PDB file of C-alpha atoms in Angstrom:
ATOM      1  CA  MET A 395     254.212  47.793 245.391  1.00  0.00           C
ATOM      2  CA  GLY A 396     253.202  44.807 243.257  1.00  0.00           C
ATOM      3  CA  ALA A 397     251.716  42.909 246.211  1.00  0.00           C
ATOM      4  CA  LEU A 398     249.696  45.934 247.331  1.00  0.00           C
ATOM      5  CA  TYR A 399     248.315  46.423 243.803  1.00  0.00           C
ATOM      6  CA  PHE A 400     247.413  42.715 243.634  1.00  0.00           C
ATOM      7  CA  LEU A 401     245.497  42.880 246.928  1.00  0.00           C
ATOM      8  CA  ILE A 402     243.631  46.052 246.017  1.00  0.00           C
ATOM      9  CA  SER A 403     242.657  44.866 242.524  1.00  0.00           C
ATOM     10  CA  ASN A 404     241.434  41.436 243.677  1.00  0.00           C
ATOM     11  CA  PHE A 405     239.820  42.138 247.032  1.00  0.00           C
ATOM     12  CA  CYS A 406     238.770  45.782 247.012  1.00  0.00           C
ATOM     13  CA  THR A 407     236.826  46.047 243.788  1.00  0.00           C
ATOM     14  CA  LYS A 408     233.360  47.439 243.444  1.00  0.00           C
ATOM     15  CA  PRO A 409     230.758  45.318 241.716  1.00  0.00           C
ATOM     16  CA  SER A 410     230.368  46.351 238.112  1.00  0.00           C
ATOM     17  CA  THR A 411     227.580  48.827 237.634  1.00  0.00           C
ATOM     18  CA  LYS A 412     227.367  48.499 233.877  1.00  0.00           C
ATOM     19  CA  ALA A 413     223.813  48.764 232.625  1.00  0.00           C
ATOM     20  CA  LYS A 414     222.504  45.767 230.766  1.00  0.00           C
ATOM     21  CA  ARG A 415     222.209  46.359 227.076  1.00  0.00           C
ATOM     22  CA  LYS A 416     218.728  46.145 225.667  1.00  0.00           C
ATOM     23  CA  PRO A 417     218.147  43.337 223.160  1.00  0.00           C
ATOM     24  CA  MET A 418     218.056  44.065 219.449  1.00  0.00           C
ATOM     25  CA  GLN A 419     214.431  44.406 218.450  1.00  0.00           C
ATOM     26  CA  THR A 420     212.097  45.837 215.857  1.00  0.00           C
ATOM     27  CA  VAL A 421     209.471  48.361 216.946  1.00  0.00           C
ATOM     28  CA  GLU A 422     206.564  49.074 214.600  1.00  0.00           C
ATOM     29  CA  ILE A 423     204.408  52.151 215.181  1.00  0.00           C
ATOM     30  CA  LYS A 424     201.283  53.350 213.412  1.00  0.00           C
ATOM     31  CA  VAL A 425     201.382  57.123 212.974  1.00  0.00           C
ATOM     32  CA  LYS A 426     199.583  59.232 210.384  1.00  0.00           C
ATOM     33  CA  MET A 427     201.930  61.365 208.284  1.00  0.00           C
ATOM     34  CA  ASP A 428     200.504  63.659 205.638  1.00  0.00           C
ATOM     35  CA  CYS A 429     203.547  65.432 204.238  1.00  0.00           C
ATOM     36  CA  ASP A 430     207.323  65.309 203.885  1.00  0.00           C
ATOM     37  CA  GLY A 431     207.690  67.603 206.902  1.00  0.00           C
ATOM     38  CA  CYS A 432     205.819  65.200 209.176  1.00  0.00           C
ATOM     39  CA  GLU A 433     207.899  62.298 207.909  1.00  0.00           C
ATOM     40  CA  ARG A 434     211.155  64.234 208.401  1.00  0.00           C
ATOM     41  CA  ARG A 435     210.214  65.266 211.964  1.00  0.00           C
ATOM     42  CA  VAL A 436     209.373  61.703 212.984  1.00  0.00           C
ATOM     43  CA  ARG A 437     212.489  60.276 211.296  1.00  0.00           C
ATOM     44  CA  ASN A 438     214.847  62.816 212.888  1.00  0.00           C
ATOM     45  CA  SER A 439     213.388  62.469 216.372  1.00  0.00           C
ATOM     46  CA  VAL A 440     213.621  58.673 216.352  1.00  0.00           C
ATOM     47  CA  ALA A 441     216.966  58.444 214.516  1.00  0.00           C
ATOM     48  CA  THR A 442     218.703  60.574 217.173  1.00  0.00           C
ATOM     49  CA  MET A 443     217.763  58.140 219.963  1.00  0.00           C
ATOM     50  CA  LYS A 444     220.575  56.146 221.531  1.00  0.00           C
ATOM     51  CA  GLY A 445     220.698  52.566 220.223  1.00  0.00           C
ATOM     52  CA  VAL A 446     218.725  53.093 216.999  1.00  0.00           C
ATOM     53  CA  LYS A 447     220.300  51.311 214.022  1.00  0.00           C
ATOM     54  CA  SER A 448     217.772  52.052 211.270  1.00  0.00           C
ATOM     55  CA  VAL A 449     214.469  53.854 210.727  1.00  0.00           C
ATOM     56  CA  GLU A 450     212.110  52.933 207.890  1.00  0.00           C
ATOM     57  CA  ILE A 451     208.981  54.943 207.136  1.00  0.00           C
ATOM     58  CA  ASN A 452     206.123  53.813 204.900  1.00  0.00           C
ATOM     59  CA  ARG A 453     203.831  56.819 204.566  1.00  0.00           C
ATOM     60  CA  LYS A 454     201.247  54.913 202.504  1.00  0.00           C
ATOM     61  CA  GLN A 455     200.658  52.433 205.357  1.00  0.00           C
ATOM     62  CA  SER A 456     201.279  55.077 208.088  1.00  0.00           C
ATOM     63  CA  LYS A 457     203.966  52.828 209.526  1.00  0.00           C
ATOM     64  CA  VAL A 458     207.313  53.576 211.185  1.00  0.00           C
ATOM     65  CA  THR A 459     209.730  50.657 211.707  1.00  0.00           C
ATOM     66  CA  VAL A 460     212.658  51.169 214.090  1.00  0.00           C
ATOM     67  CA  ASN A 461     215.458  48.591 214.447  1.00  0.00           C
ATOM     68  CA  GLY A 462     217.975  48.750 217.251  1.00  0.00           C
ATOM     69  CA  PHE A 463     218.711  48.351 220.938  1.00  0.00           C
ATOM     70  CA  VAL A 464     215.778  50.488 222.118  1.00  0.00           C
ATOM     71  CA  ASP A 465     212.862  50.425 224.522  1.00  0.00           C
ATOM     72  CA  PRO A 466     209.556  50.313 222.557  1.00  0.00           C
ATOM     73  CA  ASN A 467     207.768  52.617 225.014  1.00  0.00           C
ATOM     74  CA  LYS A 468     210.499  55.256 224.695  1.00  0.00           C
ATOM     75  CA  VAL A 469     210.259  55.128 220.901  1.00  0.00           C
ATOM     76  CA  LEU A 470     206.479  55.599 221.084  1.00  0.00           C
ATOM     77  CA  LYS A 471     206.893  58.508 223.510  1.00  0.00           C
ATOM     78  CA  ARG A 472     209.459  60.150 221.233  1.00  0.00           C
ATOM     79  CA  VAL A 473     207.075  59.877 218.251  1.00  0.00           C
ATOM     80  CA  ARG A 474     204.224  61.338 220.313  1.00  0.00           C
ATOM     81  CA  ASP A 475     206.472  64.225 221.374  1.00  0.00           C
ATOM     82  CA  THR A 476     206.709  65.330 217.728  1.00  0.00           C
ATOM     83  CA  GLY A 477     203.018  66.267 217.852  1.00  0.00           C
ATOM     84  CA  LYS A 478     201.625  62.932 216.679  1.00  0.00           C
ATOM     85  CA  LYS A 479     199.456  62.251 219.729  1.00  0.00           C
ATOM     86  CA  ARG A 480     197.493  59.430 218.079  1.00  0.00           C
ATOM     87  CA  ALA A 481     200.578  57.283 217.498  1.00  0.00           C
ATOM     88  CA  GLU A 482     200.231  53.688 218.672  1.00  0.00           C
ATOM     89  CA  PHE A 483     202.018  50.358 218.358  1.00  0.00           C
ATOM     90  CA  TRP A 484     201.311  48.609 215.040  1.00  0.00           C
ATOM     91  CA  PRO A 485     197.975  46.821 215.642  1.00  0.00           C
ATOM     92  CA  TYR A 486     197.862  44.717 212.466  1.00  0.00           C
ATOM     93  CA  VAL A 487     199.154  41.286 211.431  1.00  0.00           C
ATOM     94  CA  PRO A 488     199.142  39.617 208.011  1.00  0.00           C
ATOM     95  CA  GLN A 489     195.780  38.014 207.236  1.00  0.00           C
ATOM     96  CA  HIS A 490     197.221  34.519 206.637  1.00  0.00           C
ATOM     97  CA  VAL A 491     198.576  34.378 210.225  1.00  0.00           C
ATOM     98  CA  VAL A 492     195.141  34.669 211.873  1.00  0.00           C
ATOM     99  CA  THR A 493     193.093  31.497 212.332  1.00  0.00           C
ATOM    100  CA  TYR A 494     189.688  33.190 211.911  1.00  0.00           C
ATOM    101  CA  PRO A 495     190.253  36.401 209.873  1.00  0.00           C
ATOM    102  CA  HIS A 496     186.511  37.090 209.516  1.00  0.00           C
ATOM    103  CA  ALA A 497     185.607  36.789 213.209  1.00  0.00           C
ATOM    104  CA  PRO A 498     183.907  39.839 214.738  1.00  0.00           C
ATOM    105  CA  GLY A 499     186.334  42.520 215.886  1.00  0.00           C
ATOM    106  CA  ILE A 500     189.224  41.393 213.696  1.00  0.00           C
ATOM    107  CA  TYR A 501     188.406  42.980 210.346  1.00  0.00           C
ATOM    108  CA  ASP A 502     189.295  46.669 210.167  1.00  0.00           C
ATOM    109  CA  LYS A 503     188.522  48.658 207.037  1.00  0.00           C
ATOM    110  CA  ARG A 504     191.404  51.056 207.811  1.00  0.00           C
ATOM    111  CA  ALA A 505     193.952  48.200 207.863  1.00  0.00           C
ATOM    112  CA  PRO A 506     196.415  47.974 204.971  1.00  0.00           C
ATOM    113  CA  ALA A 507     195.632  45.452 202.255  1.00  0.00           C
ATOM    114  CA  GLY A 508     196.180  41.879 203.414  1.00  0.00           C
ATOM    115  CA  HIS A 509     196.254  42.801 207.127  1.00  0.00           C
ATOM    116  CA  VAL A 510     193.751  42.386 209.976  1.00  0.00           C
ATOM    117  CA  LYS A 511     193.755  43.489 213.612  1.00  0.00           C
ATOM    118  CA  ASN A 512     195.955  41.543 216.005  1.00  0.00           C
ATOM    119  CA  VAL A 513     193.252  40.107 218.263  1.00  0.00           C
ATOM    120  CA  GLN A 514     193.530  36.789 220.060  1.00  0.00           C
ATOM    121  CA  THR A 515     190.598  34.539 219.182  1.00  0.00           C
ATOM    122  CA  PHE A 516     190.025  31.151 220.679  1.00  0.00           C
ATOM    123  CA  PRO A 517     187.913  28.491 218.948  1.00  0.00           C
ATOM    124  CA  ALA A 518     184.909  27.032 220.725  1.00  0.00           C
ATOM    125  CA  SER A 519     185.772  24.405 223.275  1.00  0.00           C
ATOM    126  CA  ILE A 520     185.823  20.840 221.988  1.00  0.00           C
ATOM    127  CA  ASP A 521     184.109  19.703 225.181  1.00  0.00           C
ATOM    128  CA  THR A 522     181.097  21.903 224.404  1.00  0.00           C
ATOM    129  CA  GLU A 523     180.873  20.557 220.869  1.00  0.00           C
ATOM    130  CA  GLU A 524     181.072  16.981 222.099  1.00  0.00           C
ATOM    131  CA  LYS A 525     178.296  17.602 224.645  1.00  0.00           C
ATOM    132  CA  LEU A 526     176.021  19.012 221.969  1.00  0.00           C
ATOM    133  CA  MET A 527     176.714  16.122 219.640  1.00  0.00           C
ATOM    134  CA  SER A 528     176.048  13.555 222.365  1.00  0.00           C
ATOM    135  CA  TYR A 529     172.558  15.009 222.967  1.00  0.00           C
ATOM    136  CA  PHE A 530     171.446  13.797 219.570  1.00  0.00           C
ATOM    137  CA  SER A 531     173.440  10.595 219.192  1.00  0.00           C
ATOM    138  CA  GLU A 532     171.830   7.181 218.923  1.00  0.00           C
ATOM    139  CA  ASP A 533     173.827   6.006 221.929  1.00  0.00           C
ATOM    140  CA  ASN A 534     172.056   8.489 224.199  1.00  0.00           C
ATOM    141  CA  VAL A 535     168.961   6.835 225.653  1.00  0.00           C
ATOM    142  CA  ASN A 536     167.451  10.190 226.712  1.00  0.00           C
ATOM    143  CA  ALA A 537     167.774  11.775 223.243  1.00  0.00           C
ATOM    144  CA  CYS A 538     164.060  11.542 222.593  1.00  0.00           C
ATOM    145  CA  SER A 539     163.228  13.405 225.790  1.00  0.00           C
ATOM    146  CA  ILE A 540     165.156  16.467 224.622  1.00  0.00           C
ATOM    147  CA  MET A 541     163.273  16.702 221.369  1.00  0.00           C
TER     148      MET A 541
END
């Protein structure tokens, strides 16, 4: 019986079908909550999800922070299912992180204090700046023809 068990356990096994565990992550969602009832509904719906470790709600900033082994899209869907259809991922970053915080499209008057929109801005190309500077340099023999 021992030899038969050895053969079955080593050669006749199915590949493991365990689902991969999601990585631990923090999901931040912007959702407007006016009262304690709204806050309680959002907290209870998210806290009952599988894999959630903690839920923090800041009603003043309209921000819900969820920590755990969760899928961000499922958390957003669960918040929207509570009746908060305008919920979205947190669109703001601290102002000191952004290179050009006063560039067009970054400043948002509805953002919390010290935060701006999370928009990727790229500075002007150095090649373009060098070309413009070379037009008016003394080394350029055709500089007078441009003026």
